[in-house]
Short mmCIF file of N, CA and C and ligand atoms in Angstrom, two decimals:
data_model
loop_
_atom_site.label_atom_id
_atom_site.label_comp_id
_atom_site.label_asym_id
_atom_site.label_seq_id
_atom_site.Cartn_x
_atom_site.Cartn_y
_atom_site.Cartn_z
N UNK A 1 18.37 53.93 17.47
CA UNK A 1 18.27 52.50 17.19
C UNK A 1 17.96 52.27 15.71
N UNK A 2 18.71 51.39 15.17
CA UNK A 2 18.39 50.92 13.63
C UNK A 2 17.05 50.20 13.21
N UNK A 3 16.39 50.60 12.62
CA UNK A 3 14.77 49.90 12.37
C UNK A 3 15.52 48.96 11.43
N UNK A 4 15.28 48.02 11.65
CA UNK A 4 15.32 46.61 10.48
C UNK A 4 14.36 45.42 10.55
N UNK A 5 14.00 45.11 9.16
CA UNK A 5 13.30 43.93 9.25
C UNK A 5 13.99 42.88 8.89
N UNK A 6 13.68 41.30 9.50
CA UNK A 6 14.77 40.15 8.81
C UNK A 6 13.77 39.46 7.86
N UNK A 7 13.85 38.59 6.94
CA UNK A 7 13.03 37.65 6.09
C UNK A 7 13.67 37.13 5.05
N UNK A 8 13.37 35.67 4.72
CA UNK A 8 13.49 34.98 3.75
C UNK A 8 13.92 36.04 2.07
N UNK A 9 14.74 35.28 1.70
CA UNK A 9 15.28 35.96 0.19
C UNK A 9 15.11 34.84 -0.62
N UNK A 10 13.97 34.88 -1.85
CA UNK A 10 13.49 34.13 -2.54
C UNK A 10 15.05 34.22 -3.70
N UNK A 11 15.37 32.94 -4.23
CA UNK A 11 16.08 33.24 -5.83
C UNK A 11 15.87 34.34 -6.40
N UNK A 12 14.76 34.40 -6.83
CA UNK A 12 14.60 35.58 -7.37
C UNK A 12 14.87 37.07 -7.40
N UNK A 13 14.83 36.84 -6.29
CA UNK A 13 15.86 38.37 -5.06
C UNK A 13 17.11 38.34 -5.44
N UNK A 14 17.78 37.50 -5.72
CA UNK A 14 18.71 37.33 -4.86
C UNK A 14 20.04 38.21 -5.12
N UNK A 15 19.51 39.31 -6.20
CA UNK A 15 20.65 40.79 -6.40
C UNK A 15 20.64 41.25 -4.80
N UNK A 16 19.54 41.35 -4.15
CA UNK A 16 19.64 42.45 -2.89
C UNK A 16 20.44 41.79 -2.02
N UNK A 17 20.84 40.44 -2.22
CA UNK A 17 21.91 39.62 -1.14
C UNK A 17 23.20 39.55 -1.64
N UNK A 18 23.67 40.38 -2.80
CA UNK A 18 25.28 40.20 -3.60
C UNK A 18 25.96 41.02 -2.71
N UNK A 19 25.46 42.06 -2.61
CA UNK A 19 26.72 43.26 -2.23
C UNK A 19 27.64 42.33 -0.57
N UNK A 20 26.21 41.90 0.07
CA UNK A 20 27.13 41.26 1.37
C UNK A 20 27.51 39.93 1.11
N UNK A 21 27.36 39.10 0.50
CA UNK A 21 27.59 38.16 0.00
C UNK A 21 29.12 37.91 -0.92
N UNK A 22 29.56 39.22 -1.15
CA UNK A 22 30.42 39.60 -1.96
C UNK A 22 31.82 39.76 -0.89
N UNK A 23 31.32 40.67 -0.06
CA UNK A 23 31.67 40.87 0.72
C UNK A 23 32.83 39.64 1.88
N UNK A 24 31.69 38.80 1.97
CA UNK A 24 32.34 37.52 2.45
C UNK A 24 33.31 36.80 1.55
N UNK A 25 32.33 36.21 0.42
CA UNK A 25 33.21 35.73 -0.05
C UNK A 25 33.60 37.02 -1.81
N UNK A 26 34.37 37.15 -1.59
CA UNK A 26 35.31 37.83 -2.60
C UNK A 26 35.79 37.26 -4.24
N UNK A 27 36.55 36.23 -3.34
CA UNK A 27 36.82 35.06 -4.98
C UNK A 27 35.96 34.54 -5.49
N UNK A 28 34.74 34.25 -4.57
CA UNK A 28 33.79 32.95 -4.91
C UNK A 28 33.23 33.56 -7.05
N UNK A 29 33.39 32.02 -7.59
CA UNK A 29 32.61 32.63 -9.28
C UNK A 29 31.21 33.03 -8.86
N UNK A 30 30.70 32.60 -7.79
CA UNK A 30 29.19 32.56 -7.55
C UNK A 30 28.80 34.06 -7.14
N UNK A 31 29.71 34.84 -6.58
CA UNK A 31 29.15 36.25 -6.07
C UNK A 31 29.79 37.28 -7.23
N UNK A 32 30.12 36.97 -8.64
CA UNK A 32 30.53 37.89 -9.27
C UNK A 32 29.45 38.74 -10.14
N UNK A 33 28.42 37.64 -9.94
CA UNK A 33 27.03 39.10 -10.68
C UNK A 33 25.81 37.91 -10.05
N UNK A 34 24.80 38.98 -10.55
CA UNK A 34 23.27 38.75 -9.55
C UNK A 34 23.30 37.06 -10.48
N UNK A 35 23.27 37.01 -11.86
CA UNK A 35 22.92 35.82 -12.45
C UNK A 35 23.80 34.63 -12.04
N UNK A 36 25.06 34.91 -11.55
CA UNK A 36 25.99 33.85 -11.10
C UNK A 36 25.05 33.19 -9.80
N UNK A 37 24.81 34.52 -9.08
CA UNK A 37 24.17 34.08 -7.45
C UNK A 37 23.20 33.37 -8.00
N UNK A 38 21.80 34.12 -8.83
CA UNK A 38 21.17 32.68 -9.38
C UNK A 38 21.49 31.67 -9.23
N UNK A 39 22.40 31.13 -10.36
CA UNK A 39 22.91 30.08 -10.70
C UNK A 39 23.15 29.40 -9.44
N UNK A 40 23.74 30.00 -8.51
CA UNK A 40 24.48 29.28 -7.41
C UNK A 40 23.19 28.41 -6.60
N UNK A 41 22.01 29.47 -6.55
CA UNK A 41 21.04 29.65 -5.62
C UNK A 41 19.81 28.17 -6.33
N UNK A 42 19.78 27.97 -7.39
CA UNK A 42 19.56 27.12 -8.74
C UNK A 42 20.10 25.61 -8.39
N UNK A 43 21.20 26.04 -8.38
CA UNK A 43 22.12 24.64 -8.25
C UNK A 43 21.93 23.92 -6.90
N UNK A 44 22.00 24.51 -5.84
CA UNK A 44 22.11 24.19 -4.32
C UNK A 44 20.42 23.93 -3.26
N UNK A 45 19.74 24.66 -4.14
CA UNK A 45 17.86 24.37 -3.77
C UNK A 45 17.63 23.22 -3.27
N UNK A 46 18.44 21.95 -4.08
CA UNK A 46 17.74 20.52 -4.05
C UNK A 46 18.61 20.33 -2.66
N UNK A 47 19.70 20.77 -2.38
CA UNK A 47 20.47 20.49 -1.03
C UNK A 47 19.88 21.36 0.00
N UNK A 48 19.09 22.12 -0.15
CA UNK A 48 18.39 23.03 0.94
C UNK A 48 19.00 24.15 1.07
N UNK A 49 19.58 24.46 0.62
CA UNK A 49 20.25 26.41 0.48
C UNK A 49 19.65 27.12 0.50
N UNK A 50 19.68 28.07 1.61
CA UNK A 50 18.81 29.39 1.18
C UNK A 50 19.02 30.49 1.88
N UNK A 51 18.84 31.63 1.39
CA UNK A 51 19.18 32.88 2.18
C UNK A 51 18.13 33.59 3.19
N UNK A 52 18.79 34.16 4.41
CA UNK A 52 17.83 35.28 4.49
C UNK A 52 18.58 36.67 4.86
N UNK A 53 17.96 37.82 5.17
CA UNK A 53 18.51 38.51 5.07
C UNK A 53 18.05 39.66 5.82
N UNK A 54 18.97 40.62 6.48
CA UNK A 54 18.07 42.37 7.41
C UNK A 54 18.37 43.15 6.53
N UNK A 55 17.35 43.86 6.67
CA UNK A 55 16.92 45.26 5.72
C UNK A 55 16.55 46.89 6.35
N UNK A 56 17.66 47.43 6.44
CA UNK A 56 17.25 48.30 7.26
C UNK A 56 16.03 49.34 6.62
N UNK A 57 15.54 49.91 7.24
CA UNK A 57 14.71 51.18 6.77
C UNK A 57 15.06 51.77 5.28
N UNK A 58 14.07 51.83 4.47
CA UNK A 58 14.09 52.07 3.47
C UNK A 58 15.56 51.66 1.86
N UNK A 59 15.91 50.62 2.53
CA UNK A 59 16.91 50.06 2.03
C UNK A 59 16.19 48.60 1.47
N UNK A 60 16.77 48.57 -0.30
CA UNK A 60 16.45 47.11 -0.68
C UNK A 60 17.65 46.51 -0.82
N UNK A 61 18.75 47.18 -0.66
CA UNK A 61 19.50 45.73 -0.40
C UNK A 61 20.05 45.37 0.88
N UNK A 62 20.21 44.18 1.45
CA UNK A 62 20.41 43.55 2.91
C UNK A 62 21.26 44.11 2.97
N UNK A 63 21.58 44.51 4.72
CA UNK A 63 22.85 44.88 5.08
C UNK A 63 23.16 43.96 5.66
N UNK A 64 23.13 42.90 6.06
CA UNK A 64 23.23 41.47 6.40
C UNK A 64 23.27 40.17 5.95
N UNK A 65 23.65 39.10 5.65
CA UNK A 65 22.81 38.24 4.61
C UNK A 65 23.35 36.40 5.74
N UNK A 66 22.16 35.80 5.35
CA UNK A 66 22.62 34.53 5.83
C UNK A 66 22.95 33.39 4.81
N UNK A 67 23.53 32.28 5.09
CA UNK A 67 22.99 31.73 4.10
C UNK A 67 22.71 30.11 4.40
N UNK A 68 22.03 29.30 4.98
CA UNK A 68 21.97 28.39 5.30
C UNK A 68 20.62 27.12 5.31
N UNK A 69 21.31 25.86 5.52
CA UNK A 69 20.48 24.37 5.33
C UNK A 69 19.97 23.48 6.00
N UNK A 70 19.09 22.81 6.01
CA UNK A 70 19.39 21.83 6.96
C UNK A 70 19.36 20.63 6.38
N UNK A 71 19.92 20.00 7.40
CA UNK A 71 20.83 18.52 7.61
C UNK A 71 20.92 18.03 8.39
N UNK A 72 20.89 16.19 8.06
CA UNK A 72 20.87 15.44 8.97
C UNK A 72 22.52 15.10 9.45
N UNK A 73 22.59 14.51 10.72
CA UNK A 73 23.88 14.57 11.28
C UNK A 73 23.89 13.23 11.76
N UNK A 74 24.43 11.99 12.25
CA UNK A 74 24.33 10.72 12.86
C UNK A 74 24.54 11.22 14.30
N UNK A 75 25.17 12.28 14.29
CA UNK A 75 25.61 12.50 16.01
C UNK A 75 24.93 13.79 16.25
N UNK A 76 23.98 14.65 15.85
CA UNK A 76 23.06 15.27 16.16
C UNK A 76 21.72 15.77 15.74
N UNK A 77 21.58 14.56 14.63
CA UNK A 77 19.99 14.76 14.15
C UNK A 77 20.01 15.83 13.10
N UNK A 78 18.40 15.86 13.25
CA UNK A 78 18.17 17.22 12.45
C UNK A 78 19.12 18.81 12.49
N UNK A 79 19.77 19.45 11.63
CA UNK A 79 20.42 20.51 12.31
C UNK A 79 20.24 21.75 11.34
N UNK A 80 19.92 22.71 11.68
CA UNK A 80 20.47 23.56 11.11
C UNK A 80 21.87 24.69 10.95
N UNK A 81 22.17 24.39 9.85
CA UNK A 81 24.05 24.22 9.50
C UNK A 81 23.90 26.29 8.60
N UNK A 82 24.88 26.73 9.15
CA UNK A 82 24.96 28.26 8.47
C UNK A 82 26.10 28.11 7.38
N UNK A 83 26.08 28.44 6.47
CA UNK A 83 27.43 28.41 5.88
C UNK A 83 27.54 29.68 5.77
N UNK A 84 26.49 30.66 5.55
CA UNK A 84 27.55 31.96 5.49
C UNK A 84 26.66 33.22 5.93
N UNK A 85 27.70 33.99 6.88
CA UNK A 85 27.35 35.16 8.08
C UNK A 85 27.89 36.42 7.92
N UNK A 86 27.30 37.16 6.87
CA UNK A 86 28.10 38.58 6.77
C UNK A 86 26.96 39.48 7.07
N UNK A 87 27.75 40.75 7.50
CA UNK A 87 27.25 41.84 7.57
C UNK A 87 28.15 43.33 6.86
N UNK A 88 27.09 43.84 5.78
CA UNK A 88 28.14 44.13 4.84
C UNK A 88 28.85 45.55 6.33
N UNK A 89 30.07 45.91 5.31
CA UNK A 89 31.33 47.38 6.57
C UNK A 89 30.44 48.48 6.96
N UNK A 90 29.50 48.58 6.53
CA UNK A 90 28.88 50.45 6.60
C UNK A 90 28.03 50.12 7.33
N UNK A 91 27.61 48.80 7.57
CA UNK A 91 26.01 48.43 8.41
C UNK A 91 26.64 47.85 9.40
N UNK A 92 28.18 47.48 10.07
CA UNK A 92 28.30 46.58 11.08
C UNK A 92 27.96 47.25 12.61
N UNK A 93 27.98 46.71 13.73
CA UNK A 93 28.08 46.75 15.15
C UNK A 93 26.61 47.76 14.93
N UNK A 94 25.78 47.68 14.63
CA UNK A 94 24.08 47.53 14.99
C UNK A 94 23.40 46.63 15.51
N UNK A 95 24.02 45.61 15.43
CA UNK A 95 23.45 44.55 16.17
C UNK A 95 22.54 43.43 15.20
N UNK A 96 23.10 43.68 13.77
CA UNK A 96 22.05 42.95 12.67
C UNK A 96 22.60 41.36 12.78
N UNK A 97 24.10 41.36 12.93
CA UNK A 97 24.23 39.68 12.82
C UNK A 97 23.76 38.99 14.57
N UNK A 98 23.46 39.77 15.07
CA UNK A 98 22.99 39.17 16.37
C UNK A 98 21.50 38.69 16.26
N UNK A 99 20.76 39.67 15.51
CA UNK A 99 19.40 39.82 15.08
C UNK A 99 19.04 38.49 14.26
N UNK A 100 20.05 38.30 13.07
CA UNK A 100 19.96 37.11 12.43
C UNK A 100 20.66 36.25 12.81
N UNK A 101 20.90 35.98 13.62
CA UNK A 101 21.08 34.63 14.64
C UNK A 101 20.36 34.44 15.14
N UNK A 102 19.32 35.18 15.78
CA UNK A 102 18.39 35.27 16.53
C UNK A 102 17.39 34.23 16.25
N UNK A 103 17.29 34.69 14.40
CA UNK A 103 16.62 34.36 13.73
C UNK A 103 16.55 33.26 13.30
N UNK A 104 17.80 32.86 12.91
CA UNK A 104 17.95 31.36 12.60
C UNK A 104 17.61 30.62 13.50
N UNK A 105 18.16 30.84 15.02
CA UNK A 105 17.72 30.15 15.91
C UNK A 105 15.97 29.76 15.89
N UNK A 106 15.33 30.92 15.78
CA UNK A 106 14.07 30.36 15.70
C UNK A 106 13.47 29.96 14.44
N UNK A 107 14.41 29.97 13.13
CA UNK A 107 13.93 29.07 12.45
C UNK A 107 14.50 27.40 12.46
N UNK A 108 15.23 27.41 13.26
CA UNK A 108 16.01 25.99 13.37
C UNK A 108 14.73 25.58 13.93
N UNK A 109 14.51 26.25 15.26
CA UNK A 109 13.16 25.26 15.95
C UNK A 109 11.66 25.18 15.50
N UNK A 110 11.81 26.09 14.26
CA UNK A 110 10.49 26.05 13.49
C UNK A 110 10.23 24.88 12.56
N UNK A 111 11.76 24.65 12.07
CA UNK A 111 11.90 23.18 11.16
C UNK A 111 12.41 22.22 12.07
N UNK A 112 11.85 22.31 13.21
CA UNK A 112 11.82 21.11 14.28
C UNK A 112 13.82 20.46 14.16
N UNK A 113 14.45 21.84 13.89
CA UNK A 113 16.29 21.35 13.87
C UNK A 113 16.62 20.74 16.10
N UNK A 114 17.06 20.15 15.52
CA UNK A 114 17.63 19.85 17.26
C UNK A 114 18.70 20.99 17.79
N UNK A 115 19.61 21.13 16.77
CA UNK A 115 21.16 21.94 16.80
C UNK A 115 21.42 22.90 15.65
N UNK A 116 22.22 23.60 16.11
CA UNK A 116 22.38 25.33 15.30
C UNK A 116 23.54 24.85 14.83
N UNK A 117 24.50 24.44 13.77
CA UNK A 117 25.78 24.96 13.58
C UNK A 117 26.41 25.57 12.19
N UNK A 118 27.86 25.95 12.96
CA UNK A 118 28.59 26.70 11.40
C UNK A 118 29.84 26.30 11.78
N UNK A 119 30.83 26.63 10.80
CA UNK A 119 31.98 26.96 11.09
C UNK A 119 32.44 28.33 11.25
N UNK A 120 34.04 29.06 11.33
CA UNK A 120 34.30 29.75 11.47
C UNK A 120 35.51 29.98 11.18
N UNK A 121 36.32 30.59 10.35
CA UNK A 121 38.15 30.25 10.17
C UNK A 121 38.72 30.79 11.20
N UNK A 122 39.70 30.82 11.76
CA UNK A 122 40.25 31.10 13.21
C UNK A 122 41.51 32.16 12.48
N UNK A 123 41.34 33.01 11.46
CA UNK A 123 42.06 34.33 11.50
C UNK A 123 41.50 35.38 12.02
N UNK A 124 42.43 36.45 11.95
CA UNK A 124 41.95 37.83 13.08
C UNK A 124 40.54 38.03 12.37
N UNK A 125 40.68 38.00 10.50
CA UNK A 125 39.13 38.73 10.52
C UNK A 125 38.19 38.41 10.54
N UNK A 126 38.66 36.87 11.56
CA UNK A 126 36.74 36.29 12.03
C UNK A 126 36.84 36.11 13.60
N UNK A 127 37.56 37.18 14.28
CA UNK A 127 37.71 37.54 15.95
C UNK A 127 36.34 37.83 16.26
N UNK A 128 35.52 38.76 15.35
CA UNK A 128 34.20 39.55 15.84
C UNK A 128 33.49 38.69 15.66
N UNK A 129 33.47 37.59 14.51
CA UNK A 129 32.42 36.71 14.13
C UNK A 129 32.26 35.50 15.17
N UNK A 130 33.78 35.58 15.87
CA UNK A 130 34.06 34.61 16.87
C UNK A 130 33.09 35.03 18.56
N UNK A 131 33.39 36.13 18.86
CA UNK A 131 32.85 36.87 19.93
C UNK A 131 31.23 36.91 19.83
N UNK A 132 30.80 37.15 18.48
CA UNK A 132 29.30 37.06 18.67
C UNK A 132 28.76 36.17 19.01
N UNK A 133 29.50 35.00 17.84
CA UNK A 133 28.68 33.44 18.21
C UNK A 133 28.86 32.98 19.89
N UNK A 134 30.37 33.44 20.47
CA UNK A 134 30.18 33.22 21.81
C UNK A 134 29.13 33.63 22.95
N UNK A 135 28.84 35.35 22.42
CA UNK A 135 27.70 35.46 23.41
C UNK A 135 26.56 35.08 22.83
N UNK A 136 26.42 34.44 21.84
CA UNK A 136 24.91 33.97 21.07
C UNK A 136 24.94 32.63 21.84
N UNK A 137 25.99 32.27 22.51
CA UNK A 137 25.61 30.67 23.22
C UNK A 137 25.91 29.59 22.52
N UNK A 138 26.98 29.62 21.28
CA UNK A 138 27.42 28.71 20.64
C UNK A 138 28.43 28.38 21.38
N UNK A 139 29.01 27.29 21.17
CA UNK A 139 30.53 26.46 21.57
C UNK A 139 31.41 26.39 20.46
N UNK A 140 32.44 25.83 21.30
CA UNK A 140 33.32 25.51 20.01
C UNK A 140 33.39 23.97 20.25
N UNK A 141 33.35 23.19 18.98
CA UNK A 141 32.70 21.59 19.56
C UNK A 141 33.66 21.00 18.60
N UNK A 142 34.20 21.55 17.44
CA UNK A 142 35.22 21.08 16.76
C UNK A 142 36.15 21.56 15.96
N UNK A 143 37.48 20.98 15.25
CA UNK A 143 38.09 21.11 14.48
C UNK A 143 37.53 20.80 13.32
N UNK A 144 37.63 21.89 12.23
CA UNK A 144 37.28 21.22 10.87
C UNK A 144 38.20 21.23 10.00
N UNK A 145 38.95 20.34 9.27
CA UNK A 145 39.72 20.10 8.39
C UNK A 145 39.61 20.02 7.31
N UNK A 146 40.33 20.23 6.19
CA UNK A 146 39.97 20.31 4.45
C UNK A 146 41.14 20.43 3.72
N UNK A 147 40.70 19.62 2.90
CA UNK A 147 42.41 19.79 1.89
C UNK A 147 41.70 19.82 0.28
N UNK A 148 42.54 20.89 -0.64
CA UNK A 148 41.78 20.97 -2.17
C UNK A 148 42.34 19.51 -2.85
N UNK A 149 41.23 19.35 -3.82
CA UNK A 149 41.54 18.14 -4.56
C UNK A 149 42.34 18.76 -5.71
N UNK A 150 42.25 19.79 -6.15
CA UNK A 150 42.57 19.76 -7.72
C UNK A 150 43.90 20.16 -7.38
C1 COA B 201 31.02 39.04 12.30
C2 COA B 201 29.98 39.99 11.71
C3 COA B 201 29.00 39.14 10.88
C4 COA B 201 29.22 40.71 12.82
O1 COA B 201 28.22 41.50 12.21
P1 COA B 201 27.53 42.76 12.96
O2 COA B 201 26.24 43.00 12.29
O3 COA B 201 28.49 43.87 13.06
O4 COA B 201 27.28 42.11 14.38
P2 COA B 201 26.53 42.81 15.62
O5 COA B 201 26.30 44.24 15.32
O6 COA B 201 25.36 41.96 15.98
O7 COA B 201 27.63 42.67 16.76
C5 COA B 201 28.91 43.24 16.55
C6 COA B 201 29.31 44.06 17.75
O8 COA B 201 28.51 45.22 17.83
C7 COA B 201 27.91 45.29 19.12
N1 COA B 201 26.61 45.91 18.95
C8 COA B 201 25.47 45.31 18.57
N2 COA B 201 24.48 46.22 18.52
C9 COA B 201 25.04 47.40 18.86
C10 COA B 201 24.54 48.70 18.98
N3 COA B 201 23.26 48.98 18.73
N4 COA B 201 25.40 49.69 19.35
C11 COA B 201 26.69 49.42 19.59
N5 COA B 201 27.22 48.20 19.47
C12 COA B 201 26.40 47.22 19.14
C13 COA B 201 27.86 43.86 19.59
O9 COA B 201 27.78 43.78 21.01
C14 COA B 201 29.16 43.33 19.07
O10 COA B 201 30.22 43.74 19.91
P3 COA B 201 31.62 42.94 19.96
O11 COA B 201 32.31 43.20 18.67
O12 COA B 201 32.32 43.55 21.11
O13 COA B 201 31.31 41.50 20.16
C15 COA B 201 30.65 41.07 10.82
O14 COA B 201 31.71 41.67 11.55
C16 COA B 201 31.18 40.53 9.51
O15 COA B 201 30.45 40.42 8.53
N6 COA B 201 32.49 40.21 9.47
C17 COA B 201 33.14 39.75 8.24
C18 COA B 201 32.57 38.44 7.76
C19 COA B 201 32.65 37.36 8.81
O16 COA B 201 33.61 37.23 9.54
N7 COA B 201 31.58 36.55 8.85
C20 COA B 201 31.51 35.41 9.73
C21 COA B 201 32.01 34.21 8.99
S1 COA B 201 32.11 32.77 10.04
#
């Protein structure tokens, strides 16, 4: 069994959350060095952004990372909203993104959230990300749509 601990990732940390973070998102300008993530982590504070992250045994950087806010909703209150769920390739099927769901869940009800949500893109390489959230007891409750401005 994998020993891991989960916990909050201050800004200041926030090199030990790039490698999976990177991972997810690839293009993003924000995951191209620890000072970008700063920046990102800087910018988004006042909107409630924040990471947390599992750490296995003697490892400082996450093999997991979360990244999420909360927000009010007109049609479900208080919520806590994930925007982003990786677990970096060498650490997967341990059971860490189950762990940090786990987690969120009980920090949703720690900040008194009513509802858990995220999205999810519906290509093959978010099938696994799809299957977890299903046995984690999520639904699928909507379509989300988006078009670029520029
Ligand atoms: C989706 C993702 C976050 C899952 O992370 P993970 O840490 O591997 O997730 P878990 O280990 O908790 O669960 C994965 C699988 O391993 C299994 N598992 C968990 N613990 C296990 C263990 N100790 N031994 C064997 N299998 C185990 C789970 O049952 C699950 O099985 P399934 O694939 O049949 O559903 C990861 O695949 C990922 O980062 N994918 C790319 C990014 C992505 O899609 N993110 C989501 C964006 S919406």
């Amino acid at each position: 069994m994998t020993v891991r601990t989960l916990r909050s990732i201050p800004p200041q940390e926030a090199a030990v959350a790039l490698s999976a973070l990177r991972e997810l998102r690839p293009q993003a300008r924000h995951t191209a060095s620890p000072d970008a993530l700063h920046a990102f982590l800087t910018l988004t504070r006042p909107e409630g952004y924040r990471l947390a992250g599992v750490f296995e045994a003697g490892q400082a950087e996450a093999a997991a990372v979360a990244g999420y806010r909360v927000m009010h909703l007109l049609h479900a209150g208080r919520t806590l909203y994930v925007d982003d769920l990786v677990t970096r390739s060498q650490a997967r099927g341990r059971g860490h993104a189950g762990a940090l769901l786990a987690w969120l869940d009980a920090e949703a009800r720690r900040l008194d959230c009513a509802e858990l949500h995220l999205d999810s893109g519906v290509g093959p390489q978010r099938f696994a990300a799809h299957r977890l959230y299903l046995n984690a007891g999520l639904n699928i409750t909507a379509h989300h749509f988006a078009r670029a401005l520029a």
